[in-house]
Structure formats: structure tokens, C-alpha cells
mmCIF file of C-alpha atoms in Angstrom:
data_model
loop_
_atom_site.group_PDB
_atom_site.id
_atom_site.type_symbol
_atom_site.label_atom_id
_atom_site.label_comp_id
_atom_site.label_asym_id
_atom_site.label_seq_id
_atom_site.Cartn_x
_atom_site.Cartn_y
_atom_site.Cartn_z
ATOM 1 C CA MET L 1 31.803 -9.594 -9.617
ATOM 2 C CA GLU L 2 28.597 -11.496 -8.889
ATOM 3 C CA ASP L 3 25.668 -9.144 -8.211
ATOM 4 C CA ARG L 4 24.674 -8.876 -4.701
ATOM 5 C CA HIS L 5 21.672 -7.089 -3.329
ATOM 6 C CA ALA L 6 19.718 -7.492 -0.258
ATOM 7 C CA CYS L 7 16.106 -6.320 0.794
ATOM 8 C CA LYS L 8 14.437 -6.924 4.404
ATOM 9 C CA VAL L 9 11.667 -5.983 6.375
ATOM 10 C CA VAL L 10 12.679 -5.337 9.739
ATOM 11 C CA GLU L 11 9.543 -5.887 12.425
ATOM 12 C CA ARG L 12 10.681 -3.547 14.910
ATOM 13 C CA SER L 13 9.513 -5.377 17.860
ATOM 14 C CA ASP L 14 11.968 -7.815 16.960
ATOM 15 C CA ALA L 15 14.698 -5.944 16.128
ATOM 16 C CA ALA L 16 16.197 -2.680 14.906
ATOM 17 C CA ILE L 17 17.331 -2.012 11.480
ATOM 18 C CA ASP L 18 21.819 -2.393 11.565
ATOM 19 C CA PRO L 19 23.232 0.881 9.594
ATOM 20 C CA CYS L 20 26.727 -1.227 9.954
ATOM 21 C CA GLU L 21 25.011 -4.387 8.824
ATOM 22 C CA ALA L 22 24.307 -2.465 4.911
ATOM 23 C CA ILE L 23 28.210 -1.203 5.344
ATOM 24 C CA ASP L 24 29.741 -4.135 5.530
ATOM 25 C CA PHE L 25 27.133 -5.903 2.822
ATOM 26 C CA VAL L 26 27.833 -3.312 0.277
ATOM 27 C CA SER L 27 31.754 -3.309 1.386
ATOM 28 C CA SER L 28 34.258 -4.824 -1.093
ATOM 29 C CA PRO L 29 37.901 -4.853 -1.965
ATOM 30 C CA GLY L 30 36.927 -3.352 -5.382
ATOM 31 C CA TYR L 31 34.670 -0.380 -4.235
ATOM 32 C CA GLY L 32 36.182 2.895 -3.624
ATOM 33 C CA GLY L 33 32.629 4.715 -3.411
ATOM 34 C CA ILE L 34 30.145 3.410 -0.802
ATOM 35 C CA ASP L 35 27.052 5.779 -0.039
ATOM 36 C CA VAL L 36 24.307 4.969 3.086
ATOM 37 C CA PHE L 37 21.408 6.915 3.343
ATOM 38 C CA ILE L 38 19.930 6.291 7.091
ATOM 39 C CA GLY L 39 16.746 7.605 7.749
ATOM 40 C CA LYS L 40 15.787 7.935 11.316
ATOM 41 C CA VAL L 41 11.925 9.470 12.999
ATOM 42 C CA ARG L 42 12.463 13.281 13.324
ATOM 43 C CA ASP L 43 10.878 15.081 16.479
ATOM 44 C CA LEU L 44 8.469 17.577 14.423
ATOM 45 C CA ASN L 45 6.507 17.422 11.358
ATOM 46 C CA HIS L 46 5.230 19.999 9.397
ATOM 47 C CA GLY L 47 5.753 22.376 13.266
ATOM 48 C CA ARG L 48 3.524 18.710 14.461
ATOM 49 C CA PRO L 49 5.639 17.469 17.954
ATOM 50 C CA VAL L 50 5.796 14.123 16.780
ATOM 51 C CA LEU L 51 6.330 11.404 19.579
ATOM 52 C CA GLY L 52 6.836 8.230 16.790
ATOM 53 C CA ILE L 53 5.763 6.826 13.974
ATOM 54 C CA SER L 54 4.036 3.602 12.952
ATOM 55 C CA TYR L 55 4.742 1.893 9.606
ATOM 56 C CA ASP L 56 2.640 -1.251 7.857
ATOM 57 C CA LEU L 57 3.311 -2.563 5.246
ATOM 58 C CA PHE L 58 2.465 -5.945 3.195
ATOM 59 C CA GLN L 59 6.191 -7.962 3.550
ATOM 60 C CA PRO L 60 5.642 -9.640 0.392
ATOM 61 C CA LEU L 61 4.464 -6.748 -1.966
ATOM 62 C CA VAL L 62 7.432 -4.509 -0.350
ATOM 63 C CA LEU L 63 10.260 -6.501 -1.426
ATOM 64 C CA ASN L 64 8.962 -7.277 -4.950
ATOM 65 C CA GLU L 65 8.888 -3.518 -5.148
ATOM 66 C CA PHE L 66 12.892 -3.014 -3.710
ATOM 67 C CA GLN L 67 13.399 -5.819 -5.753
ATOM 68 C CA ARG L 68 12.043 -4.279 -8.863
ATOM 69 C CA MET L 69 13.927 -0.998 -7.801
ATOM 70 C CA ILE L 70 17.071 -2.749 -7.407
ATOM 71 C CA GLY L 71 16.971 -4.112 -11.229
ATOM 72 C CA GLU L 72 16.259 -0.536 -12.635
ATOM 73 C CA VAL L 73 19.638 0.878 -10.303
ATOM 74 C CA GLN L 74 21.504 -2.483 -11.517
ATOM 75 C CA ALA L 75 20.773 -1.402 -15.011
ATOM 76 C CA ARG L 76 21.394 2.110 -15.204
ATOM 77 C CA PHE L 77 24.493 1.412 -13.077
ATOM 78 C CA GLY L 78 26.073 -1.721 -14.348
ATOM 79 C CA PRO L 79 26.486 -4.949 -13.252
ATOM 80 C CA ARG L 80 29.330 -3.848 -10.822
ATOM 81 C CA ILE L 81 27.520 -2.472 -7.726
ATOM 82 C CA THR L 82 26.020 -3.961 -4.661
ATOM 83 C CA LEU L 83 22.913 -2.636 -2.947
ATOM 84 C CA TYR L 84 21.111 -2.932 0.343
ATOM 85 C CA VAL L 85 17.608 -1.895 1.701
ATOM 86 C CA ALA L 86 15.887 -2.146 4.739
ATOM 87 C CA HIS L 87 12.651 -0.548 5.602
ATOM 88 C CA ALA L 88 11.345 -0.990 9.658
ATOM 89 C CA LYS L 89 7.774 -2.175 10.017
ATOM 90 C CA GLY L 90 5.929 -1.649 12.995
ATOM 91 C CA ARG L 91 6.318 1.459 15.521
ATOM 92 C CA LEU L 92 8.846 3.426 16.000
ATOM 93 C CA ALA L 93 10.467 6.147 18.645
ATOM 94 C CA VAL L 94 11.889 9.535 18.144
ATOM 95 C CA GLY L 95 15.568 8.754 16.678
ATOM 96 C CA GLU L 96 14.839 5.739 15.935
ATOM 97 C CA VAL L 97 16.044 3.884 12.218
ATOM 98 C CA ALA L 98 12.992 3.575 9.895
ATOM 99 C CA VAL L 99 15.272 2.826 7.029
ATOM 100 C CA VAL L 100 19.107 2.364 5.405
ATOM 101 C CA VAL L 101 19.605 2.445 2.105
ATOM 102 C CA ALA L 102 23.455 2.072 0.973
ATOM 103 C CA ALA L 103 25.626 1.765 -2.508
ATOM 104 C CA GLY L 104 28.491 0.291 -3.390
ATOM 105 C CA THR L 105 30.715 0.810 -6.391
ATOM 106 C CA PRO L 106 33.970 1.210 -7.766
ATOM 107 C CA HIS L 107 33.489 4.997 -7.611
ATOM 108 C CA ARG L 108 31.997 7.846 -5.448
ATOM 109 C CA ASP L 109 29.987 9.471 -8.344
ATOM 110 C CA GLU L 110 27.727 5.877 -9.258
ATOM 111 C CA ALA L 111 27.577 5.811 -4.917
ATOM 112 C CA PHE L 112 25.708 8.675 -4.572
ATOM 113 C CA ALA L 113 23.483 8.196 -7.769
ATOM 114 C CA ALA L 114 22.828 5.272 -7.220
ATOM 115 C CA CYS L 115 21.953 5.562 -3.411
ATOM 116 C CA ARG L 116 19.867 8.455 -4.066
ATOM 117 C CA MET L 117 18.098 7.022 -6.900
ATOM 118 C CA LEU L 118 17.019 4.027 -4.804
ATOM 119 C CA ILE L 119 15.888 6.099 -1.559
ATOM 120 C CA GLU L 120 13.718 8.140 -3.786
ATOM 121 C CA GLY L 121 12.154 4.522 -5.268
ATOM 122 C CA VAL L 122 11.326 3.713 -1.702
ATOM 123 C CA LYS L 123 10.047 6.969 -0.742
ATOM 124 C CA HIS L 124 7.604 7.308 -3.834
ATOM 125 C CA ARG L 125 6.999 3.674 -4.580
ATOM 126 C CA ALA L 126 6.996 1.250 -1.978
ATOM 127 C CA PRO L 127 3.655 0.729 -0.655
ATOM 128 C CA ILE L 128 4.373 1.411 3.433
ATOM 129 C CA TRP L 129 1.928 3.196 4.782
ATOM 130 C CA LYS L 130 3.069 5.495 7.560
ATOM 131 C CA GLN L 131 0.852 6.287 10.755
ATOM 132 C CA GLU L 132 2.468 9.749 12.525
ATOM 133 C CA HIS L 133 1.946 10.238 16.241
ATOM 134 C CA TYR L 134 1.474 13.300 17.636
ATOM 135 C CA GLN L 135 2.261 14.624 21.204
ATOM 136 C CA ASP L 136 -1.384 16.237 21.091
ATOM 137 C CA GLY L 137 -2.599 12.641 21.179
ATOM 138 C CA ASP L 138 -3.948 12.780 17.270
ATOM 139 C CA SER L 139 -2.288 10.143 14.499
ATOM 140 C CA GLN L 140 -2.472 11.315 11.092
ATOM 141 C CA TRP L 141 -1.547 8.236 7.856
ATOM 142 C CA SER L 142 0.595 9.298 5.281
ATOM 143 C CA GLU L 143 0.539 7.783 1.700
ATOM 144 C CA GLY L 144 4.148 6.914 0.239
ATOM 145 C CA CYS L 145 6.389 10.476 0.289
ATOM 146 C CA THR L 146 2.952 13.056 0.159
ATOM 147 C CA LEU L 147 4.524 14.632 3.232
ATOM 148 C CA CYS L 148 7.616 15.467 2.346
ATOM 149 C CA HIS L 149 6.918 17.590 -1.119
ATOM 150 C CA SER L 150 6.304 20.435 1.414
ATOM 151 C CA ASP L 151 9.545 18.346 4.123
ATOM 152 C CA ASP L 152 11.562 19.099 0.677
ATOM 153 C CA ALA L 153 10.984 23.309 0.187
ATOM 154 C CA ASP L 154 10.996 23.676 3.704
ATOM 155 C CA ALA L 155 14.010 21.635 4.116
ATOM 156 C CA SER L 156 15.896 23.575 1.180
ATOM 157 C CA ALA L 157 14.792 27.746 2.683
ATOM 158 C CA ALA L 158 16.542 26.623 5.854
ATOM 159 C CA HIS L 159 19.522 25.315 4.375
ATOM 160 C CA ASP L 160 19.391 28.611 1.754
ATOM 161 C CA ASN L 161 18.924 30.986 4.568
ATOM 162 C CA ASN L 162 21.347 29.247 7.220
ATOM 163 C CA PRO L 163 24.204 31.869 8.383
ATOM 164 C CA THR L 164 26.638 28.910 8.999
ATOM 165 C CA ARG L 165 26.757 27.697 5.336
ATOM 166 C CA ARG L 166 28.483 29.925 2.912
#
């Protein structure tokens, strides 16, 4: 099978990221596992109501880093993998798709692990700047994934304390 991958930046003023495009791209008759991560703009961060997010980036640099990350994922999981990553640029409202990462592989374990490895790379290594816009009129820039460490702890605590989870 030929190595396939797609990396793209989507200018939000021109189009929206389509998760179905990612699924179609990574699908193959030989793949039993497809995993997709869809990141959307949420309405609350660190207790502050969010109206939207602006992403800024230098496209050639971002695409080079996406390619590097895809090479690392392929090196770890072998040639029978298809990968897709798309990230938005510009202003997004709450609920809009900011990033989609997908992996297609012969088996589910590789699909899950490859998708996770790729989205973590995007969050921690891609030179993408995020500015959150809050309901109180304030805006704040974050660098990479600087805000997600607290979010991860909050999400984990919420998950552990959820009475519907047993």
C-alpha cells in the first residue's frame, strides 16, 4: 500500500473543516480501524465564558511541522497507515471545528494510538497561536498547549467524580 497522508490549514473565512473528508481520506478496504479526533471551540475555559477563538499561524511552517509529525507516526506504526490533519486559521465561534486528526490502519489499536500521537503533537508542537475571546470583552493569548494542562486535570477530576460513570 502506498503511504498516504494529508496536511492542511483551513482559512475559516473561506471554509470550515469537514470531519467527513478526514474519514473518507483515511478509509481503505484493508483498514479495520479508523480513529478520528475532532476538536471544537468550547464555551467555558478556566471558569470564563468563551465567545470564540482566533487562531494565527504561518502556514508553511505549520505544514512542515505537520509533515514531520506524520513521519514520526509512520515510523512508529509502519507503512500501512493513512493520516490526516487539518487545523483552522482565523476566528471561530463556540461549537465550530478547530482541528481534525484521523488515522486509518489495519487494526484499532494502531488507529487509536496513531491518532492520539498525532493530536498530541499538534497541540504541543505546532506553531499555532490561540487567542480566546471572552464574554466580558477581554481576550487572552495562549502559547501552544499551555492552558490544557489545567484542563486535563479538571477533565480527569470531572470524569472521576461523574456519578453516571461506573
